[in-house]
PDB file of N, CA and C in Angstrom:
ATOM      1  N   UNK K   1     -11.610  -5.262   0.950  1.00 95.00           N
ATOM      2  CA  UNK K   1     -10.733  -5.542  -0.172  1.00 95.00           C
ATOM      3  C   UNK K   1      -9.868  -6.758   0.188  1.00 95.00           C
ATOM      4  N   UNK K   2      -9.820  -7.621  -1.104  1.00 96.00           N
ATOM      5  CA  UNK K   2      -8.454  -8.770  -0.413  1.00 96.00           C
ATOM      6  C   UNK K   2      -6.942  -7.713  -0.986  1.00 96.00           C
ATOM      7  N   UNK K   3      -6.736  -8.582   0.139  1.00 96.00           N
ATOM      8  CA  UNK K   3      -5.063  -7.518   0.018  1.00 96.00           C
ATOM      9  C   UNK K   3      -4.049  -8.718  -0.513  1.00 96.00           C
ATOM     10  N   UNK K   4      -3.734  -9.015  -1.562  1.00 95.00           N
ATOM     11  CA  UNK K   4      -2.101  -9.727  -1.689  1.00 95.00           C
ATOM     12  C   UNK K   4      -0.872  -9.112  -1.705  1.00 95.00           C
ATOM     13  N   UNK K   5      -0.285  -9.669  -1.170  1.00 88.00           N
ATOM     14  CA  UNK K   5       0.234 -10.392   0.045  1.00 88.00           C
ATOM     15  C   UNK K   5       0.503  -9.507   0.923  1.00 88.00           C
ATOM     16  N   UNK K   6       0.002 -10.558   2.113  1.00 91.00           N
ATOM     17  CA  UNK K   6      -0.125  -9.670   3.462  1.00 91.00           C
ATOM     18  C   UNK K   6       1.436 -10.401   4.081  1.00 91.00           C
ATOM     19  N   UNK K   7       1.947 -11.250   3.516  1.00 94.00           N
ATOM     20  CA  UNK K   7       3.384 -11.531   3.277  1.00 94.00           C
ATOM     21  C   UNK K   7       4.544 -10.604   3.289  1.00 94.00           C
ATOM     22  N   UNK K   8       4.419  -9.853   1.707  1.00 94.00           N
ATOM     23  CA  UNK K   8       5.271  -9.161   1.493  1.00 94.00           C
ATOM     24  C   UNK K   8       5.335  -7.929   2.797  1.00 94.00           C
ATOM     25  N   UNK K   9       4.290  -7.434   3.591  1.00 95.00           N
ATOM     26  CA  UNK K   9       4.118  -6.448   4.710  1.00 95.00           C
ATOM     27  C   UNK K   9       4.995  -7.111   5.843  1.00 95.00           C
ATOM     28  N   UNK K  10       5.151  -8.142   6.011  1.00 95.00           N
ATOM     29  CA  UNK K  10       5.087  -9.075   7.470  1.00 95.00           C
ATOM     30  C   UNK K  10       6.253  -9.080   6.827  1.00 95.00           C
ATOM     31  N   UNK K  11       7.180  -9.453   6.010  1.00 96.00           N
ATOM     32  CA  UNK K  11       8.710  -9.362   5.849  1.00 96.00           C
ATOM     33  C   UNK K  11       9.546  -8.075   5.547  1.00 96.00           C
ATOM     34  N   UNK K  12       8.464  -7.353   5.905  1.00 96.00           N
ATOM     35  CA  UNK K  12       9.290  -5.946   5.404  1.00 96.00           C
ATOM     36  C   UNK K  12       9.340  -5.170   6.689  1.00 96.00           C
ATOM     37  N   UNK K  13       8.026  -5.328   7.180  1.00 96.00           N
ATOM     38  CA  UNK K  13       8.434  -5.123   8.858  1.00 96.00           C
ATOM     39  C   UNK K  13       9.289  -5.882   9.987  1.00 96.00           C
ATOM     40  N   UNK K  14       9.295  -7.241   9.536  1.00 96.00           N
ATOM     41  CA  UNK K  14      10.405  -7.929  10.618  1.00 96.00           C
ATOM     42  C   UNK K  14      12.107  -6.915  10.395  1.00 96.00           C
ATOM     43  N   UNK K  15      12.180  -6.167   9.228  1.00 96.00           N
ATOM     44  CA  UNK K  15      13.096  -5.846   9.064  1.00 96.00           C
ATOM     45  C   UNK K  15      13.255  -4.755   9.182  1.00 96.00           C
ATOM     46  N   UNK K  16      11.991  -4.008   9.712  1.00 97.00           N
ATOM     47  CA  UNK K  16      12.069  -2.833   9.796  1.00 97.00           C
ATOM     48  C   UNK K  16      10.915  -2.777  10.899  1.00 97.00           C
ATOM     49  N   UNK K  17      11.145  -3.080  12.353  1.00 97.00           N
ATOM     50  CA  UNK K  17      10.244  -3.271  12.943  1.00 97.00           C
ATOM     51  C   UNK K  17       9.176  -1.986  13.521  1.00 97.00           C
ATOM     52  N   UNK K  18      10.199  -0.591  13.469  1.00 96.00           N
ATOM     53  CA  UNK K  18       9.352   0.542  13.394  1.00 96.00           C
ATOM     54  C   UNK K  18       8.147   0.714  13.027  1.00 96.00           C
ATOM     55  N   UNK K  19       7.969   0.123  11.469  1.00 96.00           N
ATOM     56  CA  UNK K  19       6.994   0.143  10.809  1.00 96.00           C
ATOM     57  C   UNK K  19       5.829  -0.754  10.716  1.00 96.00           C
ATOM     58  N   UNK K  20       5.894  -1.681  12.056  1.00 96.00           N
ATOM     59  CA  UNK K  20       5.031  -2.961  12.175  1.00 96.00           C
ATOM     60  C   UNK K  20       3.721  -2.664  12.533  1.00 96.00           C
ATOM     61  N   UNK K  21       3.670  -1.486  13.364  1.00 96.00           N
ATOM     62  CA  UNK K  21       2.185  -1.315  14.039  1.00 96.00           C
ATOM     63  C   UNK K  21       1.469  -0.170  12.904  1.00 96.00           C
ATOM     64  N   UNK K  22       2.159   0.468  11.900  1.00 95.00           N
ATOM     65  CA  UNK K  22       1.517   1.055  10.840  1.00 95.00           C
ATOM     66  C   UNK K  22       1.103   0.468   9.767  1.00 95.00           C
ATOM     67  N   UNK K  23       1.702  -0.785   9.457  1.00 96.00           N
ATOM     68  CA  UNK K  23       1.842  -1.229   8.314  1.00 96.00           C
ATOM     69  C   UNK K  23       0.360  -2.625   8.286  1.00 96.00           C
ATOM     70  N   UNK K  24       0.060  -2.807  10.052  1.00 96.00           N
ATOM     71  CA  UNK K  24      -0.388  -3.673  10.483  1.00 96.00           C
ATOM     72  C   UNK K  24      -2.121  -3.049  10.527  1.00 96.00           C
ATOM     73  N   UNK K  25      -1.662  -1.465  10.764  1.00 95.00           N
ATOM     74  CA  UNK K  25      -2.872  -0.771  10.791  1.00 95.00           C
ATOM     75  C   UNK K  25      -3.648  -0.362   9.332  1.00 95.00           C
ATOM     76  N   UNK K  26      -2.685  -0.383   8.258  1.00 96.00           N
ATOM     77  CA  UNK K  26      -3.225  -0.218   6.940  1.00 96.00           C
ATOM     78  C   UNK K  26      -3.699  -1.015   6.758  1.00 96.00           C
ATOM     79  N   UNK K  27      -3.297  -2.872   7.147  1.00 97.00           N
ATOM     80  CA  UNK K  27      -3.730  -3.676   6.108  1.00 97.00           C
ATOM     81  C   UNK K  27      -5.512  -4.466   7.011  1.00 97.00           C
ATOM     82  N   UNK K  28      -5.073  -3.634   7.817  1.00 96.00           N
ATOM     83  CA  UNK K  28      -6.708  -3.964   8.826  1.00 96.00           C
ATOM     84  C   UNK K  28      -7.740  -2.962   7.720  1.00 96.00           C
ATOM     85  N   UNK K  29      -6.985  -1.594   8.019  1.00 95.00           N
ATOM     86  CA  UNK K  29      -8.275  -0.953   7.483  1.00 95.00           C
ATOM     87  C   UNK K  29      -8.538  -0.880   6.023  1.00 95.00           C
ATOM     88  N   UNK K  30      -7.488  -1.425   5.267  1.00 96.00           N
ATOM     89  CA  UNK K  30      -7.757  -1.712   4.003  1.00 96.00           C
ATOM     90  C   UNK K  30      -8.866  -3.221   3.808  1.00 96.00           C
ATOM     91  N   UNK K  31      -8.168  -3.701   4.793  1.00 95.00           N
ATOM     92  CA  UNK K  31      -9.367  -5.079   4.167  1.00 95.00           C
ATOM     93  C   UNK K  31     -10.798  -5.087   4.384  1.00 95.00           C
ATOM     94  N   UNK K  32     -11.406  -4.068   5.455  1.00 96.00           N
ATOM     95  CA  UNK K  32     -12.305  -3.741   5.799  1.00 96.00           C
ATOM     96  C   UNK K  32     -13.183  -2.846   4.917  1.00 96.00           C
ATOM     97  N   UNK K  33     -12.685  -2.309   3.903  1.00 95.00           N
ATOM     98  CA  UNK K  33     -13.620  -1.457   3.045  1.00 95.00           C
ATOM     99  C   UNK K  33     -13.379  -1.641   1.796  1.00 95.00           C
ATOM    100  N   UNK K  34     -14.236  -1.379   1.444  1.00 94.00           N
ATOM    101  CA  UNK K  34     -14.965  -1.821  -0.338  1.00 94.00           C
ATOM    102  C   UNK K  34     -14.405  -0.323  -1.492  1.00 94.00           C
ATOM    103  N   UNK K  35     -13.148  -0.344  -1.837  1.00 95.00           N
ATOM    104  CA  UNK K  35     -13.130   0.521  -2.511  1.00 95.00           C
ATOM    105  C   UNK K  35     -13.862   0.648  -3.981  1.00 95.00           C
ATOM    106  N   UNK K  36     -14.394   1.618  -4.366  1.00 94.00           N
ATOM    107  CA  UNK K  36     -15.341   1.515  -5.976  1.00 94.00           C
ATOM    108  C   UNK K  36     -14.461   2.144  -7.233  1.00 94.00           C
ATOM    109  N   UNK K  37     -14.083   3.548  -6.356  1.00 93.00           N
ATOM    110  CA  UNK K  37     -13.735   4.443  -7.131  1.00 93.00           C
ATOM    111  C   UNK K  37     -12.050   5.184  -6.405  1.00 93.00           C
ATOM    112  N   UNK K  38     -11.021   5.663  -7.190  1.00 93.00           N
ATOM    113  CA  UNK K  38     -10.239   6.107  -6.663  1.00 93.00           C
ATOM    114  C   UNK K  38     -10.827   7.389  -5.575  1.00 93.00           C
ATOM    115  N   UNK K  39     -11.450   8.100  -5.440  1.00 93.00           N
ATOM    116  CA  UNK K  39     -12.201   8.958  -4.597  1.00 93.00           C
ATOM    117  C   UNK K  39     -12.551   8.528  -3.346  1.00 93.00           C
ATOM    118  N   UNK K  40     -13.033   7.122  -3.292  1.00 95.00           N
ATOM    119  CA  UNK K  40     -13.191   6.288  -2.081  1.00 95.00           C
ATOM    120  C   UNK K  40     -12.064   6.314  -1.352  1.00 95.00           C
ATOM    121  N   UNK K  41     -10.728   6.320  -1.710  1.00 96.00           N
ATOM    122  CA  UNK K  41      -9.409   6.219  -1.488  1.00 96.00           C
ATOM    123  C   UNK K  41      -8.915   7.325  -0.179  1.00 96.00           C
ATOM    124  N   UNK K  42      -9.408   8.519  -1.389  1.00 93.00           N
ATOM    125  CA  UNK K  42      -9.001   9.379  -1.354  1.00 93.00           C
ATOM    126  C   UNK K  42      -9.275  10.297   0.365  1.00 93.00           C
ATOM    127  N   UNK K  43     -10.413   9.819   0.426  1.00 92.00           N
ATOM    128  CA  UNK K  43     -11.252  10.644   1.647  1.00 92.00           C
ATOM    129  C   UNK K  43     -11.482   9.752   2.857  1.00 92.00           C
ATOM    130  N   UNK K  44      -9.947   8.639   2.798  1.00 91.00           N
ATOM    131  CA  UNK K  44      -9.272   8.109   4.117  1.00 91.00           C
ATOM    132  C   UNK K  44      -8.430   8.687   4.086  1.00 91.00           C
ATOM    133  N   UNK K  45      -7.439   8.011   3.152  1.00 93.00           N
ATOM    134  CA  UNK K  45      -6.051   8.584   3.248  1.00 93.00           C
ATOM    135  C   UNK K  45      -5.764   9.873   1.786  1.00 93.00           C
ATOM    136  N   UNK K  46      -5.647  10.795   2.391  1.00 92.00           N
ATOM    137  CA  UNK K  46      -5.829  12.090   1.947  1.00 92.00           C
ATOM    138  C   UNK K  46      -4.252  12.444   1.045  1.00 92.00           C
ATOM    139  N   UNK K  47      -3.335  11.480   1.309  1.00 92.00           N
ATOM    140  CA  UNK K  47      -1.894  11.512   1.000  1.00 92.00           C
ATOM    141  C   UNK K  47      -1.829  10.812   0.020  1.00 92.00           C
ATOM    142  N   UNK K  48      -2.485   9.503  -0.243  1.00 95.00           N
ATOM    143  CA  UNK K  48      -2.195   9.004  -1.430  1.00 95.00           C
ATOM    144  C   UNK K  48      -1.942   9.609  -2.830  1.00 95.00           C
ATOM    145  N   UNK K  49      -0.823   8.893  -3.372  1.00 95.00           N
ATOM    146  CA  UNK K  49      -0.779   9.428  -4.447  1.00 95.00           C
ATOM    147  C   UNK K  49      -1.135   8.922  -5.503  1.00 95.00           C
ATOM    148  N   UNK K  50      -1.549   8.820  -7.094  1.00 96.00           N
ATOM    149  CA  UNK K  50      -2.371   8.182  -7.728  1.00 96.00           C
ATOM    150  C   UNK K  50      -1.636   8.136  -9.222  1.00 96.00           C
ATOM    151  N   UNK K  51      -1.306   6.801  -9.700  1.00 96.00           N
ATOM    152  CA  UNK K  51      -0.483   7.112 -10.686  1.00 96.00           C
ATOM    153  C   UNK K  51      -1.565   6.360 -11.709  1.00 96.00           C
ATOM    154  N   UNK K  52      -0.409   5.988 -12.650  1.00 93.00           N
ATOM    155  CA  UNK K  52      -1.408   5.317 -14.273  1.00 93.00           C
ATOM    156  C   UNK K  52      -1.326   3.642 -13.688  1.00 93.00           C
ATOM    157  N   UNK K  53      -2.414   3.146 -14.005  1.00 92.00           N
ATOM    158  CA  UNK K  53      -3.083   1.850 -14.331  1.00 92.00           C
ATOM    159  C   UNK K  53      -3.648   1.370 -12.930  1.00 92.00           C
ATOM    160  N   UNK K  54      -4.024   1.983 -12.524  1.00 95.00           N
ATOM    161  CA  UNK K  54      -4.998   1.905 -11.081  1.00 95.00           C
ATOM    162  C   UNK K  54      -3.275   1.972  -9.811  1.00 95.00           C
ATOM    163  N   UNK K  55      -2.745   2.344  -9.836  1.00 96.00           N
ATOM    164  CA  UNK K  55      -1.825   2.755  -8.830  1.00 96.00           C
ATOM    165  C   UNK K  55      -1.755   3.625  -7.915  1.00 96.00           C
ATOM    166  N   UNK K  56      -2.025   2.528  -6.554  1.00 97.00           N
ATOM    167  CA  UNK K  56      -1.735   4.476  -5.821  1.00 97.00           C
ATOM    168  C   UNK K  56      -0.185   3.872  -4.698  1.00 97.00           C
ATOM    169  N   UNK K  57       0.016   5.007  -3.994  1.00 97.00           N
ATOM    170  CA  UNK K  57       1.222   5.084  -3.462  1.00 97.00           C
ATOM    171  C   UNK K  57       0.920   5.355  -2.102  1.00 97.00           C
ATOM    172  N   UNK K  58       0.684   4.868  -0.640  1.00 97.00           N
ATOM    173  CA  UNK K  58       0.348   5.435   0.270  1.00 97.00           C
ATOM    174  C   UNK K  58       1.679   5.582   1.293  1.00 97.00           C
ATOM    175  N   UNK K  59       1.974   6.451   1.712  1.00 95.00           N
ATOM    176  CA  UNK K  59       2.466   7.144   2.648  1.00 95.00           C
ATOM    177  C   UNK K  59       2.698   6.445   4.147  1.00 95.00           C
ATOM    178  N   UNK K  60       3.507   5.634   5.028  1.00 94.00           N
ATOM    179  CA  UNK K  60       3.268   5.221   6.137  1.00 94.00           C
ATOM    180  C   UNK K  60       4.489   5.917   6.754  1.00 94.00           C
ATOM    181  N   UNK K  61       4.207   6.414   7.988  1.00 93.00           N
ATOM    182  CA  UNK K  61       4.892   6.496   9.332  1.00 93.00           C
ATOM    183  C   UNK K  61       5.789   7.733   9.111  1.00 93.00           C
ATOM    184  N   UNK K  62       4.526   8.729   8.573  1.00 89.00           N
ATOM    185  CA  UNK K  62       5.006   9.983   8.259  1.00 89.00           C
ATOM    186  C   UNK K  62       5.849  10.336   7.215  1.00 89.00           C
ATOM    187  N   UNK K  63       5.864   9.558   5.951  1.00 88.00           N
ATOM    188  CA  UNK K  63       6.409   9.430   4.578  1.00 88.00           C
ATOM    189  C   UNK K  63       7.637   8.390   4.965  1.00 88.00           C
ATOM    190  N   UNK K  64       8.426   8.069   6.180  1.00 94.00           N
ATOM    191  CA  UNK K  64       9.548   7.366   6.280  1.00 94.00           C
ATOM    192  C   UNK K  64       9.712   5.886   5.419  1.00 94.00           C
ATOM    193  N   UNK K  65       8.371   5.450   5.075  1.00 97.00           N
ATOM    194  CA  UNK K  65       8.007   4.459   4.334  1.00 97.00           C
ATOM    195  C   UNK K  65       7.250   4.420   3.501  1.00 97.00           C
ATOM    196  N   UNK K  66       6.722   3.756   2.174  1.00 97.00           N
ATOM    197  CA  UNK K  66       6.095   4.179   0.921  1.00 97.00           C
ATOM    198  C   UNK K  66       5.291   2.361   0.750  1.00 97.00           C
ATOM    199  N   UNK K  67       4.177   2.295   0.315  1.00 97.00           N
ATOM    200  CA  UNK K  67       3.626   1.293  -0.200  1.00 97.00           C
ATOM    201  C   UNK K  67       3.127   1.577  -1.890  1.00 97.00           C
ATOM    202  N   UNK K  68       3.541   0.526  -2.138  1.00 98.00           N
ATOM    203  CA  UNK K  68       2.954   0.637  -3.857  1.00 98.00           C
ATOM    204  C   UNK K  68       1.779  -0.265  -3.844  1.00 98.00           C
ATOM    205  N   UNK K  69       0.295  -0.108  -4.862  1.00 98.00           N
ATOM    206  CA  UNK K  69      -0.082  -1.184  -4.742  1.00 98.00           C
ATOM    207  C   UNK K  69      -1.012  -0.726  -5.974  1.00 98.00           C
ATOM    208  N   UNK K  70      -1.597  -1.713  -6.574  1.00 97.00           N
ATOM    209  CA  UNK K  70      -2.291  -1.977  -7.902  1.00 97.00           C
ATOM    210  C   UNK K  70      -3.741  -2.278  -7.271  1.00 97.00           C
ATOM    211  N   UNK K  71      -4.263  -1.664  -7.585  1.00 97.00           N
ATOM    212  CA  UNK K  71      -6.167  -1.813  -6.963  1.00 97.00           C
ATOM    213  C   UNK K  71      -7.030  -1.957  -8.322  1.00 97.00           C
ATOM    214  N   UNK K  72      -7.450  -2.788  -8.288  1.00 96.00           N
ATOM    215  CA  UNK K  72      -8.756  -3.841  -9.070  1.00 96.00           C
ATOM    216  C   UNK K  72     -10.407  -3.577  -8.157  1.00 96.00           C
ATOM    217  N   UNK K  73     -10.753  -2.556  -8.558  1.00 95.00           N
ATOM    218  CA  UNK K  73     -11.928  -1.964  -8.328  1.00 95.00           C
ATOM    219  C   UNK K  73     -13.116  -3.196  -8.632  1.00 95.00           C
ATOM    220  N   UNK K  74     -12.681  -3.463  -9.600  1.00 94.00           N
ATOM    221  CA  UNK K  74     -13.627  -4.519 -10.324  1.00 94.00           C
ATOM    222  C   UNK K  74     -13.890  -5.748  -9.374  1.00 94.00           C
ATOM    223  N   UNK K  75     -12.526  -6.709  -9.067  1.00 95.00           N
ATOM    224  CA  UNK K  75     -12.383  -7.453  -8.679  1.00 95.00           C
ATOM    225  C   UNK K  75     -12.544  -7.114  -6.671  1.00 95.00           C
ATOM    226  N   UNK K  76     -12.314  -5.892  -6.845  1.00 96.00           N
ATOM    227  CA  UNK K  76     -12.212  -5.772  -4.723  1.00 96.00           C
ATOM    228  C   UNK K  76     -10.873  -5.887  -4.416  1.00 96.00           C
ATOM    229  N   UNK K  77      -9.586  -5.949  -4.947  1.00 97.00           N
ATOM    230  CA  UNK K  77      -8.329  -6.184  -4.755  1.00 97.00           C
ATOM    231  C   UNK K  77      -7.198  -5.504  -4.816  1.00 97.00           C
ATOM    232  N   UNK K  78      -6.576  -5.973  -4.195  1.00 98.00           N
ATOM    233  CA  UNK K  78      -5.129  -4.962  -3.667  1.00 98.00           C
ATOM    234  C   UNK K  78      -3.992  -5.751  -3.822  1.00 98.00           C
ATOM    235  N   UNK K  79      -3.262  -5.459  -4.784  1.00 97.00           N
ATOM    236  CA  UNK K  79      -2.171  -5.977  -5.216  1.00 97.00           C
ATOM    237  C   UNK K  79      -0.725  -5.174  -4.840  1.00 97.00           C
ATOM    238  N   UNK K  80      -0.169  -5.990  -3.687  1.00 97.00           N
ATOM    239  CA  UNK K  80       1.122  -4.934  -3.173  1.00 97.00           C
ATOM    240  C   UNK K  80       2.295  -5.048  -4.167  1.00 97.00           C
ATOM    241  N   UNK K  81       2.377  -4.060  -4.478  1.00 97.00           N
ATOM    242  CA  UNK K  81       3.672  -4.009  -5.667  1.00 97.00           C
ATOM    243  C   UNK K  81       5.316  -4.086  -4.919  1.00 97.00           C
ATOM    244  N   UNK K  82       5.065  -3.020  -4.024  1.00 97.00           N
ATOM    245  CA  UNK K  82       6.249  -2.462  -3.414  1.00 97.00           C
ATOM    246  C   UNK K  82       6.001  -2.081  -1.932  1.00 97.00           C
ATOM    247  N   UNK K  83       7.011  -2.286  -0.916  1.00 97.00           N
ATOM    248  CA  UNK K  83       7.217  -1.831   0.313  1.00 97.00           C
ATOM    249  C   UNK K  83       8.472  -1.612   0.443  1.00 97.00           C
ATOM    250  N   UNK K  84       8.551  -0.049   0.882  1.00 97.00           N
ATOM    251  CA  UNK K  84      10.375  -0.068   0.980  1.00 97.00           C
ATOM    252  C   UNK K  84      10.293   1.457   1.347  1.00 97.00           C
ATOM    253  N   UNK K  85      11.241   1.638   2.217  1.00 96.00           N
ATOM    254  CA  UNK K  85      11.769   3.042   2.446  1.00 96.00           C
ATOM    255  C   UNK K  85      11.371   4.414   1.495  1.00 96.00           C
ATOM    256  N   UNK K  86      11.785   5.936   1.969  1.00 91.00           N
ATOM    257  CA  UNK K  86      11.525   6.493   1.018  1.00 91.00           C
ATOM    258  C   UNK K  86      12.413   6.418   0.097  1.00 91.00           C
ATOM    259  N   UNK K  87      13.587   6.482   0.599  1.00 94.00           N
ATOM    260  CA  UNK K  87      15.013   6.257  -0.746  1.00 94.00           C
ATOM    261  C   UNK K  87      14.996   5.661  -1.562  1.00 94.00           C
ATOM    262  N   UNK K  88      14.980   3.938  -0.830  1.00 96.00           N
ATOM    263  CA  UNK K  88      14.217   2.728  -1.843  1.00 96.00           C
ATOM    264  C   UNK K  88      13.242   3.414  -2.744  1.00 96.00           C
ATOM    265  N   UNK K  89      12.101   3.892  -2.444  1.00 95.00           N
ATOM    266  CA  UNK K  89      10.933   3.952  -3.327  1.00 95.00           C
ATOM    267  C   UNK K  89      11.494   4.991  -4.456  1.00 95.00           C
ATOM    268  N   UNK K  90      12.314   5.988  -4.543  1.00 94.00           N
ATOM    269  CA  UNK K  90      13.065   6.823  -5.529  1.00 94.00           C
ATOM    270  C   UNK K  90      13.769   6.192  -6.232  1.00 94.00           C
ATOM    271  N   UNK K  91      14.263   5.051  -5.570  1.00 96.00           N
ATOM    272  CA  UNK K  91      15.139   4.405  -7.032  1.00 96.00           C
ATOM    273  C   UNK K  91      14.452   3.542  -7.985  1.00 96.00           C
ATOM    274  N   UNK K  92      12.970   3.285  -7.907  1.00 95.00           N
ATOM    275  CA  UNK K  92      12.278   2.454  -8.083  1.00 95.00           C
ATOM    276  C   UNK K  92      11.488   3.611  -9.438  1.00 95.00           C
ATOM    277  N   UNK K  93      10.516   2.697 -10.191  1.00 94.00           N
ATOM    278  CA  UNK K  93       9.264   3.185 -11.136  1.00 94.00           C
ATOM    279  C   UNK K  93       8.438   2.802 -10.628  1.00 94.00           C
ATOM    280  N   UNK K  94       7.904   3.722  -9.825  1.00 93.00           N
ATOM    281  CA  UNK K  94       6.660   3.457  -9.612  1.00 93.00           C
ATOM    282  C   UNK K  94       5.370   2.774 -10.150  1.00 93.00           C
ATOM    283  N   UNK K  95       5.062   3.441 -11.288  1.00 91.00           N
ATOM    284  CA  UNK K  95       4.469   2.989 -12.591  1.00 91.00           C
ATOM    285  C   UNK K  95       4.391   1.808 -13.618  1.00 91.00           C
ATOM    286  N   UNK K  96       5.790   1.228 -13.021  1.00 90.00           N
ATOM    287  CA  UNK K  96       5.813   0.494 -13.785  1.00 90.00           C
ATOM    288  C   UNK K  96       6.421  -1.211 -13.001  1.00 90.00           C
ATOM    289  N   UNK K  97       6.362  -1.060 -11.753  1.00 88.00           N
ATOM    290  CA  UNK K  97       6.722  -1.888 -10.544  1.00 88.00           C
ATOM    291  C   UNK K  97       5.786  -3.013 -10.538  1.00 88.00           C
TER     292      UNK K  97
END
């Protein structure tokens, strides 16, 4: 999958450096596989959560951190919406981010 932006990850961990070697490990194994179907998703990361308009929500470093991202099945793509804490991610719409 192409992942945009592998940016927004790399500034969210300088600031939160805890989260550098997880965040570093998603975007390896995300770029490495061909998602088709949300199900493909599903039977890596078993936590994701799956909202409306191709959204899912994955879980890093034991929920302490939340990724948003918009996936284009069609296209092969990963569109990062959001990176931010769990608190952060509660004050946020998911759905609509």
């Amino acid at each position: 999958m192409r992942i945009i932006s592998r940016k927004t990850l790399r500034e969210f961990w300088e600031k939160h450096p805890d989260s550098r070697q997880q965040l570093q490990a998603w975007y390896v194994d995300v770029k490495h596989v061909q998602w088709k179907k949300s199900s493909d998703i599903k039977t890596v990361y078993r936590n994701a959560s799956f909202l409306s308009d191709n959204r899912v929500v994955f879980n890093i470093k034991g929920n302490k951190y939340r990724i948003v991202v918009v996936v284009e099945y069609r296209f092969e793509a990963v569109y990062i919406r959001f990176v931010g804490t769990h608190q952060e991610y509660d004050r946020i719409n998911a759905e609509t981010i």
